[in-house]
Amino acid sequence: MTAQLLTFYLFSGVILISSLMVISTKNPVHSVLFLILSFLNAAGLFVILHAEFLAMILIIVYVGAVAVLFLFVVMMLDFKTSINKDNILQYIPIGILIGVVFIAELIIVLINTKFDLSNIQVLPNPLSDFTGKSNTEAIGSVLYTDYILYFQLSGVILLVAMIGSIVLTLREREGVKRQVVSEQLQRQGKINLVDVKSGKGVDI
Amino acid sequence: MISLAQTYIIEVMTIILYCLLIFVPLLLGVVMALYADRKIWAAVQKRRGPNVVGPYGLFQVPADGLKFIFKEIILPDGSDKTVFLIAPIITLALSITAWAVVPVQAGVVLANINVGILYIFAISSLGVYGILMAGWSSNSKYPFFGALRSAAQMVSYEVSIGFVIITVLLCVGSLNLTEIVMAQKTMWFFIPLFPMFIVFFISALAETNRPPFDLPEAESELVAGYQTEYSGMPFVLFLFGEYINILLMCAMTTILFLGGWLPPIDIYPLNAVPGFVWFLLKVIFVFYLFAMVKAFVPRYRYDQLMRLGWKVFLPLSLFAVVATSSILFFFNLAPGM
């Protein structure tokens, strides 16, 4: 139990410190890297809770895909000119407002919820039917039966978002030559000898 | 506190010992892989390859390593020095970490975790950070282009690798690597899933930035890609990380499709051979294929690479997932049904 406790404090300590660094470092790339560090440690916390499937999915989806795209976008920014210290003060009131709302919500939730700490062993297997099964199996058999509608709906929402962003950025451009591999392969006589007139080119 | 130390110090020491048991053979394997890679490449081109240092040039790679260790580590003036030095360490550490769950024989594995295959998938999807950090922190245009290309390439091919892994998992019914091997007792998976085997092999080439997909370090365009500014020890760390990743992909091909440590036929003289010998032979065979591809396939163009990943492999592997699950379902072959 002590080793578990030590690892818990290690992971959560790193999460807290790196989350602080996310908002306090001046370099946006460093903040994304600290964000990734806190994601990884959150995955570590999941492992302590015996939720190894969630931990791996957190790493694969958030760290392996989403955060890479974050890093991509941030790396493209010319951040040396975009940092302006005068602007920081003007956002403080809004920041404080959001913080106060969050703390108020947390307090309301905490007052109305009773945590039963004596029963903490239930946490890894909150659904009693699945004792003995690995949590991958347990999640699968709940997700694809009882919650199939919500699961499919969230998939459709993601699909709509994807198609929307593709449609928004799609534009037909005049005079762009594209390579069509199937046409190239079907050409009669794969090698042609052509006398090329200068300035005119060939018509293939 | 003293009791804590007494309880855990032996455990920690054993874990360190096990880690060394993985790390030392892995380093030896990388040295041999580097040597074999150069020898095979040379043989295809009718050259001799390394043949001066030691018998048959066997000490060429250690000699190269020594040379790199004694070289000066140059930190570019405008670089982000912390990130610049962390990047190769991350690459090497991640590539070694993934080996913790690879079973070389029945029961011979450091961590036999339930979600082994997901763990390897997660760790290899983190590998892109080492390259991105290296390319960005170098503050130079060639490394940056190399890193962007590499990240796009690795993220694209991870998608098809993921779907190929799903087809294998459908036939196994478990995410545990040992159980994946044991499920191939009757038939190795490369026979029923042959197209997926090919897709996985090619995607593995792209995932590890091997030729013909080595655009991140295409020397004719990008000098040396993301490693351009690196010298001395950090460069060696990148090189080792890359080759450990290649060996990991060879081991993954072996475990997923070639029956891991199982002998080809379960009869007397073959099944008396210890399992790790079979495992090693299969890994060497897959690495030989990797080296041959490097020797005689020309480099892809970048748009062809992206086309292959998104327009050919993704639909193909997606179709294979649907087809495999339909066949397993309608013929009542699915495990656990």
XYZ file of C-alpha atoms in Angstrom:
541
model
C 0.000 0.000 0.000
C 2.824 2.433 0.819
C 4.468 1.896 -2.550
C 1.137 2.554 -4.210
C 0.736 5.714 -2.140
C 4.245 6.896 -3.047
C 3.586 6.355 -6.769
C 0.275 8.169 -6.414
C 1.971 11.207 -4.870
C 4.703 11.073 -7.501
C 2.244 11.036 -10.409
C -0.125 13.629 -8.978
C 2.762 15.863 -7.930
C 4.176 15.805 -11.457
C 0.686 16.481 -12.850
C 0.262 19.534 -10.617
C 3.700 20.946 -11.340
C 3.528 20.361 -15.078
C -0.009 21.807 -15.273
C 1.314 24.916 -13.539
C 4.178 25.041 -16.035
C 1.686 24.768 -18.927
C 0.204 28.154 -18.064
C 3.359 29.819 -16.769
C 6.046 29.063 -19.381
C 6.522 31.764 -21.991
C 7.299 29.406 -24.838
C 4.105 27.815 -26.277
C 5.986 24.702 -27.421
C 7.230 24.141 -23.876
C 3.684 24.460 -22.565
C 2.457 21.806 -25.008
C 5.286 19.525 -23.914
C 4.337 20.049 -20.253
C 0.711 19.329 -21.176
C 1.854 16.021 -22.668
C 3.792 15.262 -19.477
C 0.676 15.789 -17.384
C -1.363 13.556 -19.763
C 1.224 10.793 -19.320
C 1.090 11.057 -15.542
C -2.702 10.992 -15.617
C -2.352 7.698 -17.495
C -0.094 6.548 -14.653
C -2.874 7.362 -12.160
C -5.274 5.228 -14.212
C -2.822 2.324 -14.006
C -2.734 2.658 -10.196
C -6.543 2.394 -10.249
C -6.210 -0.880 -12.253
C -7.836 0.830 -15.238
C -5.040 -0.169 -17.617
C -7.267 -0.076 -20.717
C -8.257 3.552 -20.069
C -4.614 4.439 -19.409
C -3.456 3.023 -22.739
C -6.341 4.637 -24.634
C -5.530 7.982 -22.969
C -1.946 7.701 -24.191
C -2.856 6.502 -27.699
C -5.623 9.038 -28.340
C -4.593 12.141 -26.433
C -0.821 11.906 -26.362
C -0.240 9.964 -29.560
C -2.706 11.798 -31.806
C -4.331 14.923 -30.361
C -1.265 16.409 -28.681
C 0.837 15.747 -31.799
C -1.563 17.948 -33.749
C -1.375 20.603 -30.987
C 2.392 20.511 -31.224
C 2.199 20.716 -35.021
C 0.103 23.879 -34.912
C 2.084 25.530 -32.138
C 5.407 24.785 -33.809
C 4.200 26.646 -36.880
C 3.498 29.821 -34.879
C 6.010 32.605 -34.913
C 5.828 32.869 -31.138
C 8.806 35.203 -30.745
C 6.712 38.104 -32.034
C 3.336 36.979 -30.727
C 4.229 37.269 -27.023
C 3.185 40.652 -25.754
C 3.303 41.276 -22.035
C 0.841 44.188 -22.064
C -1.919 41.875 -23.291
C -1.610 39.542 -20.322
C -3.078 42.057 -17.852
C -6.145 42.612 -19.965
C -7.155 38.918 -19.699
C -6.805 38.678 -15.913
C -10.426 39.694 -15.017
C -11.881 37.019 -17.326
C -9.442 34.449 -15.967
C -10.410 35.253 -12.396
C -14.111 35.064 -13.299
C -13.724 31.589 -14.854
C -11.654 30.429 -11.882
C -14.284 31.652 -9.390
C -17.062 29.888 -11.334
C -15.070 26.651 -11.363
C -14.301 26.786 -7.637
C -17.950 27.584 -6.854
C -19.110 24.596 -8.914
C -16.571 22.307 -7.253
C -17.672 23.444 -3.788
C -21.338 22.884 -4.637
C -20.599 19.394 -5.938
C -18.394 18.485 -2.977
C -20.957 19.657 -0.409
C -23.696 17.565 -1.962
C -21.645 14.388 -2.476
C -20.687 11.923 0.210
C -17.528 9.943 -0.428
C -17.564 6.509 1.104
C -13.855 5.992 1.681
C -14.314 2.724 3.569
C -15.526 1.093 0.363
C -12.610 2.216 -1.832
C -11.767 -1.316 -2.969
C -14.892 -1.280 -5.145
C -13.357 1.334 -7.430
C -11.532 -0.994 -9.851
C -14.729 -3.021 -10.376
C -17.655 -0.656 -9.932
C -19.979 -3.075 -11.735
C -20.215 -6.198 -9.658
C -21.091 -8.504 -12.592
C -17.636 -8.204 -14.057
C -15.405 -9.452 -11.267
C -12.832 -11.779 -12.747
C -12.989 -10.210 -16.176
C -10.253 -7.870 -17.357
C -11.452 -4.291 -17.572
C -11.058 -4.294 -21.361
C -13.707 -7.017 -21.502
C -15.870 -5.239 -18.931
C -15.807 -1.919 -20.814
C -16.477 -3.671 -24.111
C -19.460 -5.630 -22.864
C -21.058 -2.511 -21.367
C -20.176 -0.091 -24.150
C -21.427 -2.213 -27.030
C -24.669 -3.390 -25.400
C -26.238 -0.989 -22.875
C -24.655 2.188 -24.211
C -24.519 1.362 -27.931
C -26.757 4.325 -28.843
C -24.534 6.911 -27.120
C -21.441 5.239 -28.499
C -22.752 5.320 -32.077
C -24.025 8.893 -31.632
C -20.619 10.142 -30.500
C -19.101 8.395 -33.511
C -21.568 10.155 -35.828
C -20.808 13.515 -34.206
C -17.095 12.998 -34.814
C -17.820 11.990 -38.420
C -19.902 15.141 -38.967
C -17.114 17.286 -37.518
C -14.590 15.589 -39.788
C -16.674 15.967 -42.942
C -17.434 19.588 -41.988
C -13.788 20.518 -41.643
C -12.935 18.802 -44.928
C -15.759 20.629 -46.753
C -14.683 23.964 -45.268
C -11.122 23.636 -46.489
C -11.860 21.969 -49.839
C -11.450 24.264 -52.802
C -11.125 23.575 -56.497
C -8.105 25.211 -57.989
C -7.662 25.894 -61.690
C -4.656 24.570 -63.531
C -3.475 22.018 -61.000
C -2.089 18.843 -62.523
C -2.800 15.707 -60.529
C -1.232 12.307 -60.772
C -3.752 9.555 -61.439
C -1.908 6.335 -60.785
C -4.491 4.013 -62.369
C -4.432 5.979 -65.641
C -0.657 5.912 -65.720
C -0.612 2.165 -65.267
C -3.197 1.592 -68.013
C -1.359 3.585 -70.645
C -0.723 1.657 -73.868
C 2.951 1.021 -74.376
C 4.359 1.848 -70.979
C 7.449 3.472 -72.482
C 7.004 5.963 -75.299
C 9.694 7.571 -77.391
C 8.603 11.086 -78.223
C 10.342 13.898 -80.039
C 9.714 16.880 -77.812
C 9.445 20.216 -79.572
C 10.972 22.902 -77.393
C 8.469 25.335 -75.938
C 5.508 23.095 -76.790
C 5.930 20.024 -74.628
C 4.209 16.716 -75.192
C 0.617 15.641 -74.966
C 0.471 12.370 -73.084
C 10.481 3.894 6.525
C 13.113 1.243 7.287
C 10.607 -1.574 6.846
C 9.568 -0.025 3.543
C 13.184 -0.071 2.381
C 13.613 -3.655 3.538
C 10.474 -4.755 1.723
C 11.099 -3.000 -1.527
C 14.850 -2.839 -1.921
C 15.123 -6.492 -2.980
C 12.187 -6.090 -5.340
C 13.725 -3.003 -6.944
C 17.071 -4.776 -7.291
C 15.428 -7.729 -9.062
C 13.601 -5.358 -11.402
C 16.894 -3.608 -12.229
C 18.488 -7.010 -12.876
C 15.638 -7.964 -15.231
C 15.974 -4.625 -17.019
C 19.652 -5.329 -17.582
C 18.683 -8.777 -18.900
C 16.640 -7.001 -21.566
C 18.973 -4.087 -22.166
C 22.288 -5.892 -22.689
C 21.056 -8.443 -25.301
C 19.170 -5.606 -26.984
C 22.340 -3.517 -27.335
C 24.190 -6.557 -28.701
C 21.269 -7.116 -31.081
C 21.451 -3.527 -32.297
C 25.189 -3.845 -32.935
C 24.644 -7.044 -34.920
C 21.663 -5.518 -36.749
C 23.708 -2.490 -37.822
C 26.470 -4.801 -39.049
C 24.036 -7.134 -40.854
C 22.258 -4.181 -42.429
C 25.479 -2.865 -43.943
C 26.698 -6.322 -45.004
C 23.430 -7.236 -46.746
C 23.250 -3.856 -48.432
C 26.813 -4.310 -49.635
C 26.216 -7.854 -50.863
C 23.239 -6.747 -52.972
C 25.406 -4.089 -54.595
C 28.339 -6.519 -55.078
C 30.505 -4.696 -52.550
C 32.267 -6.199 -49.551
C 30.898 -3.905 -46.877
C 32.767 -3.480 -43.580
C 35.645 -5.984 -43.583
C 38.641 -4.257 -42.003
C 38.043 -3.886 -38.251
C 38.148 -7.303 -36.568
C 37.351 -10.658 -38.197
C 34.958 -10.116 -41.130
C 34.645 -6.503 -40.006
C 32.630 -7.549 -36.956
C 34.089 -4.801 -34.753
C 33.226 -2.029 -37.205
C 30.088 -0.997 -35.305
C 31.700 -0.894 -31.831
C 34.559 1.097 -33.366
C 32.076 3.555 -34.870
C 30.364 3.786 -31.496
C 33.651 4.587 -29.734
C 34.373 7.249 -32.310
C 31.006 8.911 -31.652
C 31.508 8.789 -27.877
C 34.781 10.679 -28.104
C 33.425 13.278 -30.516
C 32.460 16.733 -29.308
C 28.756 17.362 -28.675
C 27.944 20.485 -30.636
C 24.998 22.544 -29.408
C 23.760 24.907 -32.132
C 23.733 28.528 -31.027
C 20.066 29.285 -31.644
C 18.781 25.935 -30.453
C 16.531 25.287 -27.487
C 19.235 23.422 -25.578
C 17.143 21.544 -23.017
C 14.682 20.185 -25.573
C 17.579 19.546 -27.967
C 19.277 17.232 -25.471
C 16.087 15.619 -24.119
C 14.884 14.569 -27.604
C 17.419 11.753 -28.263
C 17.078 10.516 -24.677
C 13.287 10.255 -25.123
C 13.699 8.388 -28.409
C 16.044 5.800 -26.906
C 14.160 5.440 -23.609
C 10.810 4.897 -25.330
C 12.179 2.337 -27.748
C 13.680 0.320 -24.883
C 10.559 0.695 -22.691
C 8.410 -1.048 -25.290
C 10.527 -4.216 -24.993
C 9.344 -4.744 -21.405
C 6.244 -6.605 -22.595
C 7.730 -8.618 -25.471
C 7.617 -12.355 -24.674
C 10.583 -14.280 -26.110
C 9.395 -17.668 -24.850
C 6.393 -19.032 -22.963
C 6.497 -17.195 -19.637
C 9.815 -15.419 -20.314
C 8.716 -11.795 -20.248
C 9.442 -8.892 -17.890
C 5.836 -7.654 -17.616
C 3.049 -9.972 -18.740
C 0.336 -7.298 -18.712
C -3.250 -7.685 -19.903
C -3.071 -4.916 -22.476
C 0.366 -5.759 -23.878
C -0.383 -4.959 -27.493
C -2.033 -1.652 -26.593
C 0.999 -0.802 -24.468
C 3.348 -1.344 -27.410
C 1.027 0.638 -29.667
C 0.924 3.495 -27.132
C 4.688 3.583 -26.637
C 5.395 3.521 -30.364
C 2.896 6.340 -30.902
C 4.940 8.376 -28.401
C 8.089 7.855 -30.468
C 7.084 10.732 -32.710
C 7.810 13.224 -29.916
C 11.529 12.554 -29.929
C 11.654 13.400 -33.632
C 9.354 16.432 -33.397
C 11.304 17.844 -30.451
C 14.620 17.277 -32.231
C 13.417 18.962 -35.400
C 11.904 21.956 -33.655
C 14.652 22.581 -31.113
C 17.429 22.504 -33.720
C 16.131 25.865 -34.988
C 17.195 25.067 -38.523
C 15.102 24.515 -41.606
C 16.174 21.030 -42.692
C 15.606 19.360 -39.319
C 12.263 21.131 -39.064
C 11.086 19.874 -42.462
C 12.344 16.410 -41.604
C 10.462 16.414 -38.313
C 7.213 17.590 -39.910
C 7.414 14.931 -42.599
C 8.293 12.251 -40.106
C 5.451 13.149 -37.749
C 2.886 13.167 -40.568
C 4.200 9.846 -41.844
C 4.222 8.103 -38.468
C 0.752 9.351 -37.522
C -0.677 8.205 -40.900
C 0.766 4.714 -40.841
C -0.137 4.201 -37.187
C -3.785 4.217 -38.322
C -3.352 1.251 -40.647
C -1.142 -0.577 -38.127
C -3.922 -0.133 -35.588
C -6.498 -1.702 -37.898
C -4.184 -4.613 -38.762
C -3.667 -5.255 -35.056
C -7.462 -5.248 -34.614
C -7.873 -7.980 -37.260
C -5.344 -10.116 -35.388
C -7.037 -9.412 -32.046
C -10.393 -10.485 -33.500
C -8.905 -13.914 -34.143
C -7.306 -14.106 -30.671
C -9.827 -12.590 -28.276
C -7.177 -11.169 -25.954
C -4.797 -8.205 -25.812
C -2.105 -10.210 -24.048
C 0.944 -10.909 -26.238
C 1.529 -14.390 -24.805
C -2.060 -15.364 -25.600
C -1.701 -13.937 -29.108
C 1.189 -16.352 -29.698
C -0.616 -19.285 -28.080
C -3.625 -18.701 -30.354
C -1.394 -19.535 -33.340
C -0.711 -23.095 -32.198
C -2.767 -24.604 -35.025
C -1.966 -22.085 -37.745
C 0.297 -19.045 -37.893
C -1.751 -15.936 -38.611
C 0.167 -14.968 -41.751
C -1.660 -17.738 -43.651
C -5.314 -16.698 -43.065
C -4.449 -12.994 -42.800
C -1.857 -12.822 -45.554
C -2.888 -9.417 -47.023
C -2.783 -7.915 -43.529
C 0.687 -9.376 -43.025
C 1.878 -7.468 -46.108
C 0.133 -4.264 -44.984
C 1.676 -4.597 -41.520
C 5.150 -5.200 -42.926
C 5.020 -2.150 -45.206
C 3.495 0.007 -42.473
C 6.249 -1.138 -40.123
C 8.809 0.062 -42.669
C 7.076 3.442 -42.781
C 6.644 3.617 -39.011
C 10.353 3.113 -38.393
C 11.395 5.533 -41.179
C 13.195 2.779 -43.044
C 13.834 2.958 -46.790
C 11.858 3.211 -49.083
C 9.987 5.505 -46.674
C 12.995 7.313 -45.186
C 11.811 10.733 -46.344
C 12.439 12.327 -42.929
C 16.143 11.858 -43.545
C 16.134 11.988 -47.340
C 19.717 13.057 -47.779
C 19.205 14.333 -51.309
C 16.675 16.913 -50.116
C 17.021 17.390 -46.379
C 20.738 16.751 -45.560
C 20.000 14.314 -42.705
C 16.499 15.344 -41.690
C 15.815 15.791 -38.006
C 19.297 14.588 -37.005
C 21.149 17.196 -39.060
C 22.351 19.269 -36.099
C 23.211 16.312 -33.878
C 26.720 15.053 -33.268
C 28.546 12.711 -30.941
C 26.602 10.953 -28.196
C 23.089 12.350 -28.926
C 23.442 11.176 -32.515
C 24.295 7.654 -31.326
C 21.256 7.716 -29.045
C 19.058 8.481 -32.071
C 20.716 5.745 -34.112
C 20.279 3.159 -31.345
C 16.694 4.235 -30.695
C 15.908 3.846 -34.381
C 17.412 0.366 -34.608
C 15.796 -0.816 -31.359
C 12.480 0.335 -32.844
C 13.210 -1.631 -36.023
C 13.963 -4.740 -33.978
C 10.752 -4.149 -32.017
C 8.769 -4.028 -35.252
C 10.474 -7.272 -36.360
C 9.501 -8.846 -33.029
C 5.939 -7.560 -33.405
C 5.673 -9.071 -36.894
C 6.949 -12.336 -35.438
C 4.480 -12.304 -32.536
C 1.431 -11.192 -34.520
C 1.875 -13.221 -37.701
C 4.738 -15.711 -37.497
C 3.793 -17.570 -34.337
C 6.285 -16.042 -31.895
C 8.367 -18.766 -30.255
C 6.342 -21.664 -31.685
C 8.159 -24.131 -33.982
C 6.947 -24.348 -37.615
C 5.599 -27.896 -37.077
C 4.949 -29.373 -33.642
C 7.015 -32.603 -34.064
C 9.932 -34.031 -32.079
C 13.231 -32.556 -33.279
C 11.661 -29.156 -33.903
C 9.756 -28.721 -30.641
C 12.780 -29.806 -28.577
C 14.546 -26.588 -29.620
C 14.030 -23.911 -26.933
C 11.406 -21.320 -27.876
C 13.638 -18.257 -27.813
C 15.791 -19.798 -30.562
C 12.759 -19.946 -32.848
C 11.830 -16.421 -31.797
C 15.339 -15.172 -32.551
C 15.451 -16.957 -35.922
C 12.128 -15.418 -36.957
C 13.188 -11.928 -35.844
C 16.410 -12.322 -37.830
C 14.426 -13.453 -40.866
C 12.097 -10.412 -40.690
C 15.093 -8.126 -40.218
C 16.679 -9.723 -43.293
C 13.535 -8.758 -45.241
C 13.837 -5.195 -43.869
C 17.472 -5.038 -45.007
C 16.682 -6.437 -48.464
C 13.920 -3.871 -48.966
C 16.381 -1.139 -48.032
C 18.853 -2.492 -50.570
C 16.681 -2.664 -53.649
C 13.610 -0.434 -53.409
C 13.953 3.202 -54.509
C 12.696 5.959 -52.223
C 9.049 6.982 -52.479
C 7.986 10.521 -53.260
C 6.230 12.248 -50.368
C 2.773 12.473 -51.988
C 3.003 8.820 -53.060
C 3.767 7.899 -49.469
C 0.717 9.745 -48.174
C -1.449 8.270 -50.932
C -0.352 4.757 -50.040
C -1.094 5.314 -46.366
C -4.468 7.030 -46.570
C -5.974 5.912 -49.873
C -4.744 2.328 -50.137
C -3.866 0.903 -46.729
C -6.576 2.606 -44.675
C -9.550 1.398 -46.825
C -7.927 -2.016 -47.244
C -7.341 -2.590 -43.541
C -10.742 -1.119 -42.635
C -12.365 -3.554 -45.057
C -10.305 -6.382 -43.590
C -11.576 -5.584 -40.085
C -15.191 -5.779 -41.277
C -14.567 -8.902 -43.377
C -12.684 -10.746 -40.637
C -15.270 -9.995 -37.985
C -18.132 -11.000 -40.344
C -16.477 -14.304 -41.214
C -15.681 -15.053 -37.571
C -19.236 -14.168 -36.566
C -21.175 -16.043 -39.246
C -19.069 -19.202 -39.099
C -19.078 -19.168 -35.279
C -15.283 -19.072 -35.183
C -14.919 -16.049 -32.921
C -13.069 -16.829 -29.684
C -15.216 -16.559 -26.573
C -18.523 -16.988 -28.418
